[in-house]
mmCIF file of C-alpha atoms in Angstrom:
data_model
loop_
_atom_site.group_PDB
_atom_site.id
_atom_site.type_symbol
_atom_site.label_atom_id
_atom_site.label_comp_id
_atom_site.label_asym_id
_atom_site.label_seq_id
_atom_site.Cartn_x
_atom_site.Cartn_y
_atom_site.Cartn_z
ATOM 1 C CA MET A 60 0.000 0.000 0.000
ATOM 2 C CA SER A 61 1.265 3.441 -0.895
ATOM 3 C CA ASP A 62 2.213 6.049 1.668
ATOM 4 C CA LEU A 63 1.083 8.809 -0.682
ATOM 5 C CA PRO A 64 -2.105 10.620 0.375
ATOM 6 C CA ILE A 65 -5.440 10.296 -1.389
ATOM 7 C CA GLY A 66 -5.115 13.822 -2.802
ATOM 8 C CA PHE A 67 -2.021 12.761 -4.729
ATOM 9 C CA TRP A 68 -3.816 9.794 -6.280
ATOM 10 C CA LEU A 69 -6.947 11.816 -7.096
ATOM 11 C CA LYS A 70 -4.956 14.515 -8.908
ATOM 12 C CA HIS A 71 -2.672 11.976 -10.582
ATOM 13 C CA LEU A 72 -5.604 9.902 -11.833
ATOM 14 C CA ASP A 73 -7.478 13.002 -12.978
ATOM 15 C CA ARG A 74 -4.460 14.094 -15.055
ATOM 16 C CA LEU A 75 -4.105 10.627 -16.556
ATOM 17 C CA ILE A 76 -7.803 10.511 -17.440
ATOM 18 C CA GLU A 77 -7.611 13.994 -19.003
ATOM 19 C CA ASN A 78 -4.512 13.059 -21.016
ATOM 20 C CA ASP A 79 -6.015 9.782 -22.232
ATOM 21 C CA PHE A 80 -9.288 11.432 -23.251
ATOM 22 C CA ASP A 81 -7.358 14.261 -24.917
ATOM 23 C CA ARG A 82 -5.353 11.736 -26.950
ATOM 24 C CA VAL A 83 -8.446 9.793 -28.037
ATOM 25 C CA LEU A 84 -10.499 12.881 -28.816
ATOM 26 C CA ALA A 85 -7.641 14.742 -30.528
ATOM 27 C CA ALA A 86 -7.760 12.142 -33.277
ATOM 28 C CA GLU A 87 -11.260 13.511 -33.977
ATOM 29 C CA SER A 88 -10.179 17.166 -33.504
ATOM 30 C CA LEU A 89 -12.256 17.442 -30.315
ATOM 31 C CA ASP A 90 -11.457 18.220 -26.714
ATOM 32 C CA ARG A 91 -12.993 16.753 -23.576
ATOM 33 C CA ARG A 92 -15.394 19.642 -23.002
ATOM 34 C CA GLN A 93 -16.752 19.317 -26.547
ATOM 35 C CA TRP A 94 -17.241 15.600 -25.965
ATOM 36 C CA GLN A 95 -19.015 16.278 -22.662
ATOM 37 C CA ALA A 96 -21.364 18.768 -24.323
ATOM 38 C CA LEU A 97 -22.027 16.375 -27.209
ATOM 39 C CA ASN A 98 -22.663 13.496 -24.804
ATOM 40 C CA SER A 99 -24.917 15.594 -22.577
ATOM 41 C CA LEU A 100 -27.006 16.782 -25.515
ATOM 42 C CA HIS A 101 -27.249 13.213 -26.753
ATOM 43 C CA GLY A 102 -28.804 12.252 -23.439
ATOM 44 C CA GLU A 103 -31.076 15.276 -23.198
ATOM 45 C CA PRO A 104 -31.399 18.390 -25.357
ATOM 46 C CA GLY A 105 -31.110 21.685 -23.518
ATOM 47 C CA THR A 106 -29.881 25.256 -23.424
ATOM 48 C CA VAL A 107 -26.320 26.450 -22.883
ATOM 49 C CA LEU A 108 -27.319 27.384 -19.323
ATOM 50 C CA GLN A 109 -28.588 23.848 -18.693
ATOM 51 C CA LEU A 110 -25.368 22.413 -20.127
ATOM 52 C CA ASP A 111 -23.359 24.737 -17.885
ATOM 53 C CA GLN A 112 -25.258 23.373 -14.886
ATOM 54 C CA ARG A 113 -24.898 19.731 -15.967
ATOM 55 C CA LEU A 114 -21.186 20.069 -16.660
ATOM 56 C CA ALA A 115 -20.275 22.469 -13.819
ATOM 57 C CA PRO A 116 -18.315 19.803 -11.880
ATOM 58 C CA PHE A 117 -16.010 19.379 -14.889
ATOM 59 C CA LEU A 118 -15.346 23.038 -15.697
ATOM 60 C CA ASP A 119 -11.922 24.436 -14.897
ATOM 61 C CA GLU A 120 -11.696 27.463 -12.620
ATOM 62 C CA ASP A 121 -11.090 29.732 -15.622
ATOM 63 C CA GLU A 122 -14.085 28.294 -17.518
ATOM 64 C CA SER A 123 -17.442 29.875 -16.825
ATOM 65 C CA THR A 124 -19.448 28.268 -19.622
ATOM 66 C CA VAL A 125 -19.462 25.508 -22.220
ATOM 67 C CA ALA A 126 -20.690 27.960 -24.872
ATOM 68 C CA PRO A 127 -17.391 27.831 -26.847
ATOM 69 C CA ALA A 128 -17.614 24.026 -26.974
ATOM 70 C CA VAL A 129 -21.223 24.234 -28.151
ATOM 71 C CA GLU A 130 -20.242 26.732 -30.835
ATOM 72 C CA THR A 131 -17.563 24.358 -32.142
ATOM 73 C CA LEU A 132 -20.125 21.539 -32.281
ATOM 74 C CA ARG A 133 -22.555 23.865 -34.075
ATOM 75 C CA GLN A 134 -19.876 24.780 -36.649
ATOM 76 C CA ARG A 135 -19.309 21.075 -37.308
ATOM 77 C CA GLY A 136 -23.018 20.664 -38.004
ATOM 78 C CA TRP A 137 -23.547 18.459 -34.959
ATOM 79 C CA VAL A 138 -25.761 20.825 -32.944
ATOM 80 C CA SER A 139 -28.759 22.842 -34.049
ATOM 81 C CA GLY A 140 -30.871 25.495 -32.356
ATOM 82 C CA LEU A 141 -30.056 28.917 -31.018
ATOM 83 C CA VAL A 142 -31.567 28.599 -27.547
ATOM 84 C CA ALA A 143 -32.927 25.052 -27.332
ATOM 85 C CA LEU A 144 -30.001 22.898 -28.464
ATOM 86 C CA GLU A 145 -30.216 19.406 -29.866
ATOM 87 C CA LEU A 146 -28.030 17.088 -31.859
ATOM 88 C CA THR A 147 -28.451 16.908 -35.605
ATOM 89 C CA PRO A 148 -28.468 13.487 -37.323
ATOM 90 C CA GLU A 149 -24.750 14.065 -38.009
ATOM 91 C CA GLY A 150 -24.270 14.848 -34.323
ATOM 92 C CA HIS A 151 -25.930 11.583 -33.312
ATOM 93 C CA ARG A 152 -23.689 9.635 -35.710
ATOM 94 C CA ALA A 153 -20.582 11.414 -34.423
ATOM 95 C CA HIS A 154 -21.639 10.719 -30.835
ATOM 96 C CA ASP A 155 -22.116 7.025 -31.506
ATOM 97 C CA ASP A 156 -18.712 6.745 -33.214
ATOM 98 C CA LEU A 157 -16.974 8.621 -30.409
ATOM 99 C CA LEU A 158 -18.811 6.720 -27.683
ATOM 100 C CA ALA A 159 -17.191 3.478 -28.820
ATOM 101 C CA LYS A 160 -13.739 5.080 -28.441
ATOM 102 C CA VAL A 161 -14.615 6.612 -25.063
ATOM 103 C CA GLN A 162 -15.853 3.231 -23.833
ATOM 104 C CA GLN A 163 -12.516 1.678 -24.818
ATOM 105 C CA THR A 164 -10.763 4.329 -22.736
ATOM 106 C CA ARG A 165 -13.058 3.615 -19.799
ATOM 107 C CA SER A 166 -12.376 -0.112 -20.159
ATOM 108 C CA ARG A 167 -8.615 0.502 -19.990
ATOM 109 C CA LEU A 168 -9.135 2.683 -16.919
ATOM 110 C CA CYS A 169 -11.056 -0.039 -15.093
ATOM 111 C CA ALA A 170 -9.005 -3.061 -16.193
ATOM 112 C CA GLY A 171 -8.456 -5.321 -13.199
ATOM 113 C CA VAL A 172 -11.071 -3.469 -11.123
ATOM 114 C CA SER A 173 -14.220 -5.426 -10.318
ATOM 115 C CA ASP A 174 -17.647 -3.834 -10.591
ATOM 116 C CA GLN A 175 -17.924 -4.023 -6.787
ATOM 117 C CA GLU A 176 -14.531 -2.357 -6.269
ATOM 118 C CA TYR A 177 -15.548 0.427 -8.650
ATOM 119 C CA ARG A 178 -18.874 0.957 -6.852
ATOM 120 C CA ASP A 179 -17.123 0.880 -3.453
ATOM 121 C CA THR A 180 -14.555 3.452 -4.589
ATOM 122 C CA VAL A 181 -17.204 5.802 -5.956
ATOM 123 C CA ASN A 182 -19.215 5.388 -2.759
ATOM 124 C CA VAL A 183 -16.232 6.263 -0.562
ATOM 125 C CA LEU A 184 -15.339 9.302 -2.688
ATOM 126 C CA GLU A 185 -18.955 10.449 -2.612
ATOM 127 C CA ARG A 186 -19.064 10.211 1.194
ATOM 128 C CA MET A 187 -15.724 12.005 1.558
ATOM 129 C CA SER A 188 -17.033 14.799 -0.687
ATOM 130 C CA ALA A 189 -20.209 15.056 1.363
ATOM 131 C CA ASN A 190 -18.119 15.296 4.561
ATOM 132 C CA LEU A 191 -16.256 18.323 3.227
ATOM 133 C CA GLU A 192 -19.351 19.920 1.695
ATOM 134 C CA GLN A 193 -21.003 19.866 5.121
ATOM 135 C CA ALA A 194 -17.999 21.443 6.838
#
């Protein structure tokens, strides 16, 4: 067992996840935020404000909105609508193609980790977050 604190492993893993997603998505000329917006709109259409709320936990401190990501998706013909945003047929196809690649990344991330270990880890992190949110 490592003597390094949990904060080290959280930041280290977050960087590795970011780098792996960046590598996979860069092949499609996308970044992680664009993927997150595309994926969120695939699940449920919405406004930029709603996307900002859905993706708030992922935004960097210097990011106040996902509007630039949405604009890039719009320019690619993957998103339509000025206020109420939804994926175009091309956007749905792009999402499905990218989802397969993202799932491969997730599979690599969780190799050797059982479903129960994954659920236990998420549960512990959720409780630790709640502890600090209450403080």
